[in-house]
Amino acid sequence: MIPDAYAISRWPLGPVGAAVTLSNGYPFDSADFGDTGDCPLVRIRDLDSAEFSTYINGPVPEAALLRNGDLVVGMDGDFRVARWTRGVAALNQRLCRLRARADTDLRFVAYALPAALSQIGAAQHATTVRHLSSGEILTSRIPSPPVEEQRRVADFLDDQ
């Protein structure tokens, strides 16, 4: 059962950076891109794709590797948040990876973060593409209930 609206309104807000660690994507050299290769490359347009279209040939820094369960945030355009489920992949620039700190359910962050990023986007005045910085993500504020409540809410929303 999800908490009632009164309980939710009493949860304190805290910075996203208190709940997660953030790693930015890597500026891979396009000369290393290929239709096949050592590691699939995730670009913003690939967040919702069923298939990988670009691969990296060569080493990928550990900080730029995605693993199942990570959150990925697109930092240009719509600021989409996705839970990663497609195996190990390389994270390109203008995306970032979030991993939970202790006492945080990353699923809860995945549900709470889009509203915070939407507020950031609404406050921007861009003539072309909106951009998001790592600092804006880390300082944005989301509800910060105890981890047991986070799990309860995430379980409920997963079932819906």
PDB file of C-alpha atoms in Angstrom:
ATOM      1  CA  MET A   1       0.000   0.000   0.000  1.00  0.00           C
ATOM      2  CA  ILE A   2       1.285   3.443  -0.914  1.00  0.00           C
ATOM      3  CA  PRO A   3       1.470   6.101   1.808  1.00  0.00           C
ATOM      4  CA  ASP A   4      -1.371   8.623   1.885  1.00  0.00           C
ATOM      5  CA  ALA A   5      -0.847  12.132   0.539  1.00  0.00           C
ATOM      6  CA  TYR A   6      -0.436  13.555   4.045  1.00  0.00           C
ATOM      7  CA  ALA A   7       2.456  11.207   4.794  1.00  0.00           C
ATOM      8  CA  ILE A   8       4.118  11.994   1.473  1.00  0.00           C
ATOM      9  CA  SER A   9       3.809  15.758   2.042  1.00  0.00           C
ATOM     10  CA  ARG A  10       5.644  15.392   5.382  1.00  0.00           C
ATOM     11  CA  TRP A  11       8.723  13.722   3.861  1.00  0.00           C
ATOM     12  CA  PRO A  12      11.698  16.061   3.880  1.00  0.00           C
ATOM     13  CA  LEU A  13      13.261  17.095   0.601  1.00  0.00           C
ATOM     14  CA  GLY A  14      16.933  16.356   0.123  1.00  0.00           C
ATOM     15  CA  PRO A  15      19.501  16.834  -2.618  1.00  0.00           C
ATOM     16  CA  VAL A  16      19.787  14.050  -5.161  1.00  0.00           C
ATOM     17  CA  GLY A  17      23.524  13.984  -4.435  1.00  0.00           C
ATOM     18  CA  ALA A  18      22.805  12.668  -0.936  1.00  0.00           C
ATOM     19  CA  ALA A  19      21.037   9.646  -2.468  1.00  0.00           C
ATOM     20  CA  VAL A  20      23.266   8.800  -5.445  1.00  0.00           C
ATOM     21  CA  THR A  21      26.729   8.997  -6.937  1.00  0.00           C
ATOM     22  CA  LEU A  22      27.006  10.437 -10.450  1.00  0.00           C
ATOM     23  CA  SER A  23      29.420   9.580 -13.259  1.00  0.00           C
ATOM     24  CA  ASN A  24      29.368  11.480 -16.523  1.00  0.00           C
ATOM     25  CA  GLY A  25      29.547   9.793 -19.886  1.00  0.00           C
ATOM     26  CA  TYR A  26      32.810   9.777 -21.788  1.00  0.00           C
ATOM     27  CA  PRO A  27      33.712  11.827 -24.904  1.00  0.00           C
ATOM     28  CA  PHE A  28      34.609   8.845 -27.082  1.00  0.00           C
ATOM     29  CA  ASP A  29      36.368   9.549 -30.377  1.00  0.00           C
ATOM     30  CA  SER A  30      33.920   8.952 -33.234  1.00  0.00           C
ATOM     31  CA  ALA A  31      36.773   7.256 -35.114  1.00  0.00           C
ATOM     32  CA  ASP A  32      36.293   4.377 -32.656  1.00  0.00           C
ATOM     33  CA  PHE A  33      32.573   3.989 -33.509  1.00  0.00           C
ATOM     34  CA  GLY A  34      31.403   1.064 -35.588  1.00  0.00           C
ATOM     35  CA  ASP A  35      28.369  -1.051 -36.509  1.00  0.00           C
ATOM     36  CA  THR A  36      29.982  -3.851 -34.518  1.00  0.00           C
ATOM     37  CA  GLY A  37      32.611  -3.772 -31.849  1.00  0.00           C
ATOM     38  CA  ASP A  38      33.762  -4.515 -28.353  1.00  0.00           C
ATOM     39  CA  CYS A  39      31.064  -2.679 -26.383  1.00  0.00           C
ATOM     40  CA  PRO A  40      27.673  -1.172 -27.287  1.00  0.00           C
ATOM     41  CA  LEU A  41      27.569   2.632 -27.029  1.00  0.00           C
ATOM     42  CA  VAL A  42      24.612   4.399 -25.417  1.00  0.00           C
ATOM     43  CA  ARG A  43      23.772   7.841 -26.738  1.00  0.00           C
ATOM     44  CA  ILE A  44      20.736   9.922 -25.766  1.00  0.00           C
ATOM     45  CA  ARG A  45      18.752   8.602 -28.711  1.00  0.00           C
ATOM     46  CA  ASP A  46      19.534   5.026 -27.608  1.00  0.00           C
ATOM     47  CA  LEU A  47      17.829   5.303 -24.197  1.00  0.00           C
ATOM     48  CA  ASP A  48      14.553   3.931 -25.566  1.00  0.00           C
ATOM     49  CA  SER A  49      15.928   1.866 -28.452  1.00  0.00           C
ATOM     50  CA  ALA A  50      15.510  -1.892 -28.547  1.00  0.00           C
ATOM     51  CA  GLU A  51      18.760  -2.423 -30.472  1.00  0.00           C
ATOM     52  CA  PHE A  52      22.220  -0.912 -30.308  1.00  0.00           C
ATOM     53  CA  SER A  53      23.324   0.788 -33.526  1.00  0.00           C
ATOM     54  CA  THR A  54      26.798   1.925 -32.518  1.00  0.00           C
ATOM     55  CA  TYR A  55      29.655   0.127 -30.805  1.00  0.00           C
ATOM     56  CA  ILE A  56      33.006   1.212 -29.392  1.00  0.00           C
ATOM     57  CA  ASN A  57      36.170  -0.495 -30.517  1.00  0.00           C
ATOM     58  CA  GLY A  58      38.791  -0.154 -27.842  1.00  0.00           C
ATOM     59  CA  PRO A  59      38.979   0.339 -24.104  1.00  0.00           C
ATOM     60  CA  VAL A  60      36.126   1.892 -22.133  1.00  0.00           C
ATOM     61  CA  PRO A  61      36.924   3.647 -18.845  1.00  0.00           C
ATOM     62  CA  GLU A  62      35.269   1.898 -15.875  1.00  0.00           C
ATOM     63  CA  ALA A  63      33.562   5.171 -14.901  1.00  0.00           C
ATOM     64  CA  ALA A  64      31.794   5.198 -18.299  1.00  0.00           C
ATOM     65  CA  LEU A  65      30.382   1.658 -18.069  1.00  0.00           C
ATOM     66  CA  LEU A  66      26.694   1.063 -17.514  1.00  0.00           C
ATOM     67  CA  ARG A  67      25.429  -2.041 -15.749  1.00  0.00           C
ATOM     68  CA  ASN A  68      21.941  -3.374 -15.188  1.00  0.00           C
ATOM     69  CA  GLY A  69      20.227  -1.479 -12.409  1.00  0.00           C
ATOM     70  CA  ASP A  70      21.959   1.854 -13.042  1.00  0.00           C
ATOM     71  CA  LEU A  71      19.942   4.985 -13.746  1.00  0.00           C
ATOM     72  CA  VAL A  72      20.800   6.894 -16.900  1.00  0.00           C
ATOM     73  CA  VAL A  73      19.927  10.555 -17.359  1.00  0.00           C
ATOM     74  CA  GLY A  74      19.897  12.312 -20.723  1.00  0.00           C
ATOM     75  CA  MET A  75      21.403  15.740 -20.176  1.00  0.00           C
ATOM     76  CA  ASP A  76      20.149  17.414 -23.367  1.00  0.00           C
ATOM     77  CA  GLY A  77      16.603  17.908 -24.646  1.00  0.00           C
ATOM     78  CA  ASP A  78      13.946  16.230 -22.504  1.00  0.00           C
ATOM     79  CA  PHE A  79      16.193  15.163 -19.574  1.00  0.00           C
ATOM     80  CA  ARG A  80      14.903  11.585 -19.658  1.00  0.00           C
ATOM     81  CA  VAL A  81      15.605   9.162 -16.816  1.00  0.00           C
ATOM     82  CA  ALA A  82      15.848   5.438 -17.576  1.00  0.00           C
ATOM     83  CA  ARG A  83      16.563   2.370 -15.469  1.00  0.00           C
ATOM     84  CA  TRP A  84      19.224   0.436 -17.360  1.00  0.00           C
ATOM     85  CA  THR A  85      18.375  -3.214 -18.148  1.00  0.00           C
ATOM     86  CA  ARG A  86      20.321  -3.969 -21.352  1.00  0.00           C
ATOM     87  CA  GLY A  87      23.617  -5.252 -19.967  1.00  0.00           C
ATOM     88  CA  VAL A  88      27.081  -3.735 -19.947  1.00  0.00           C
ATOM     89  CA  ALA A  89      27.402  -0.757 -22.286  1.00  0.00           C
ATOM     90  CA  ALA A  90      29.549   2.352 -22.733  1.00  0.00           C
ATOM     91  CA  LEU A  91      28.016   5.667 -21.729  1.00  0.00           C
ATOM     92  CA  ASN A  92      28.577   8.517 -24.175  1.00  0.00           C
ATOM     93  CA  GLN A  93      28.952  12.186 -23.272  1.00  0.00           C
ATOM     94  CA  ARG A  94      25.832  14.243 -22.415  1.00  0.00           C
ATOM     95  CA  LEU A  95      24.505  11.273 -20.421  1.00  0.00           C
ATOM     96  CA  CYS A  96      25.236  10.424 -16.824  1.00  0.00           C
ATOM     97  CA  ARG A  97      24.984   7.335 -14.665  1.00  0.00           C
ATOM     98  CA  LEU A  98      23.501   7.338 -11.171  1.00  0.00           C
ATOM     99  CA  ARG A  99      24.133   4.644  -8.570  1.00  0.00           C
ATOM    100  CA  ALA A 100      22.512   4.443  -5.152  1.00  0.00           C
ATOM    101  CA  ARG A 101      24.309   5.398  -1.974  1.00  0.00           C
ATOM    102  CA  ALA A 102      23.649   3.395   1.197  1.00  0.00           C
ATOM    103  CA  ASP A 103      20.060   3.609   2.449  1.00  0.00           C
ATOM    104  CA  THR A 104      18.676   4.584  -0.959  1.00  0.00           C
ATOM    105  CA  ASP A 105      16.412   2.588  -3.257  1.00  0.00           C
ATOM    106  CA  LEU A 106      17.415   3.618  -6.777  1.00  0.00           C
ATOM    107  CA  ARG A 107      13.950   2.701  -8.069  1.00  0.00           C
ATOM    108  CA  PHE A 108      12.506   5.409  -5.809  1.00  0.00           C
ATOM    109  CA  VAL A 109      14.989   7.934  -7.211  1.00  0.00           C
ATOM    110  CA  ALA A 110      13.947   6.883 -10.731  1.00  0.00           C
ATOM    111  CA  TYR A 111      10.339   7.730  -9.901  1.00  0.00           C
ATOM    112  CA  ALA A 112      11.110  10.986  -8.053  1.00  0.00           C
ATOM    113  CA  LEU A 113      13.811  12.487 -10.258  1.00  0.00           C
ATOM    114  CA  PRO A 114      11.799  13.290 -13.437  1.00  0.00           C
ATOM    115  CA  ALA A 115       9.662  15.857 -11.581  1.00  0.00           C
ATOM    116  CA  ALA A 116      12.773  17.606 -10.244  1.00  0.00           C
ATOM    117  CA  LEU A 117      14.388  17.639 -13.703  1.00  0.00           C
ATOM    118  CA  SER A 118      11.165  18.926 -15.229  1.00  0.00           C
ATOM    119  CA  GLN A 119      11.316  21.924 -12.893  1.00  0.00           C
ATOM    120  CA  ILE A 120      14.878  22.613 -14.002  1.00  0.00           C
ATOM    121  CA  GLY A 121      13.853  22.393 -17.663  1.00  0.00           C
ATOM    122  CA  ALA A 122      10.862  24.685 -17.143  1.00  0.00           C
ATOM    123  CA  ALA A 123      13.113  27.344 -15.616  1.00  0.00           C
ATOM    124  CA  GLN A 124      15.505  27.339 -18.579  1.00  0.00           C
ATOM    125  CA  HIS A 125      15.156  29.710 -21.490  1.00  0.00           C
ATOM    126  CA  ALA A 126      16.671  27.918 -24.462  1.00  0.00           C
ATOM    127  CA  THR A 127      16.237  28.803 -28.088  1.00  0.00           C
ATOM    128  CA  THR A 128      17.397  25.395 -29.292  1.00  0.00           C
ATOM    129  CA  VAL A 129      18.177  22.414 -27.035  1.00  0.00           C
ATOM    130  CA  ARG A 130      17.986  22.589 -23.247  1.00  0.00           C
ATOM    131  CA  HIS A 131      21.079  21.419 -21.358  1.00  0.00           C
ATOM    132  CA  LEU A 132      21.443  19.941 -17.887  1.00  0.00           C
ATOM    133  CA  SER A 133      24.607  19.943 -15.794  1.00  0.00           C
ATOM    134  CA  SER A 134      25.782  17.337 -13.302  1.00  0.00           C
ATOM    135  CA  GLY A 135      25.605  19.979 -10.596  1.00  0.00           C
ATOM    136  CA  GLU A 136      21.964  20.711 -11.373  1.00  0.00           C
ATOM    137  CA  ILE A 137      21.143  17.018 -11.060  1.00  0.00           C
ATOM    138  CA  LEU A 138      23.022  16.600  -7.784  1.00  0.00           C
ATOM    139  CA  THR A 139      21.533  19.722  -6.179  1.00  0.00           C
ATOM    140  CA  SER A 140      17.973  19.124  -7.359  1.00  0.00           C
ATOM    141  CA  ARG A 141      15.705  18.083  -4.504  1.00  0.00           C
ATOM    142  CA  ILE A 142      13.531  15.000  -4.174  1.00  0.00           C
ATOM    143  CA  PRO A 143      11.536  13.504  -1.290  1.00  0.00           C
ATOM    144  CA  SER A 144      13.835  11.724   1.151  1.00  0.00           C
ATOM    145  CA  PRO A 145      11.828   9.256   3.216  1.00  0.00           C
ATOM    146  CA  PRO A 146      13.487   6.389   5.076  1.00  0.00           C
ATOM    147  CA  VAL A 147      14.662   3.575   2.783  1.00  0.00           C
ATOM    148  CA  GLU A 148      11.826   1.295   3.965  1.00  0.00           C
ATOM    149  CA  GLU A 149       9.304   3.875   2.713  1.00  0.00           C
ATOM    150  CA  GLN A 150      11.272   4.271  -0.528  1.00  0.00           C
ATOM    151  CA  ARG A 151      11.024   0.518  -1.115  1.00  0.00           C
ATOM    152  CA  ARG A 152       7.326   0.460  -0.293  1.00  0.00           C
ATOM    153  CA  VAL A 153       6.589   3.272  -2.763  1.00  0.00           C
ATOM    154  CA  ALA A 154       8.828   1.789  -5.466  1.00  0.00           C
ATOM    155  CA  ASP A 155       7.254  -1.657  -5.027  1.00  0.00           C
ATOM    156  CA  PHE A 156       3.781  -0.130  -5.364  1.00  0.00           C
ATOM    157  CA  LEU A 157       4.727   1.875  -8.461  1.00  0.00           C
ATOM    158  CA  ASP A 158       6.514  -1.125 -10.025  1.00  0.00           C
ATOM    159  CA  ASP A 159       3.295  -3.126  -9.639  1.00  0.00           C
ATOM    160  CA  GLN A 160       1.257  -0.387 -11.299  1.00  0.00           C
TER     161      GLN A 160
END
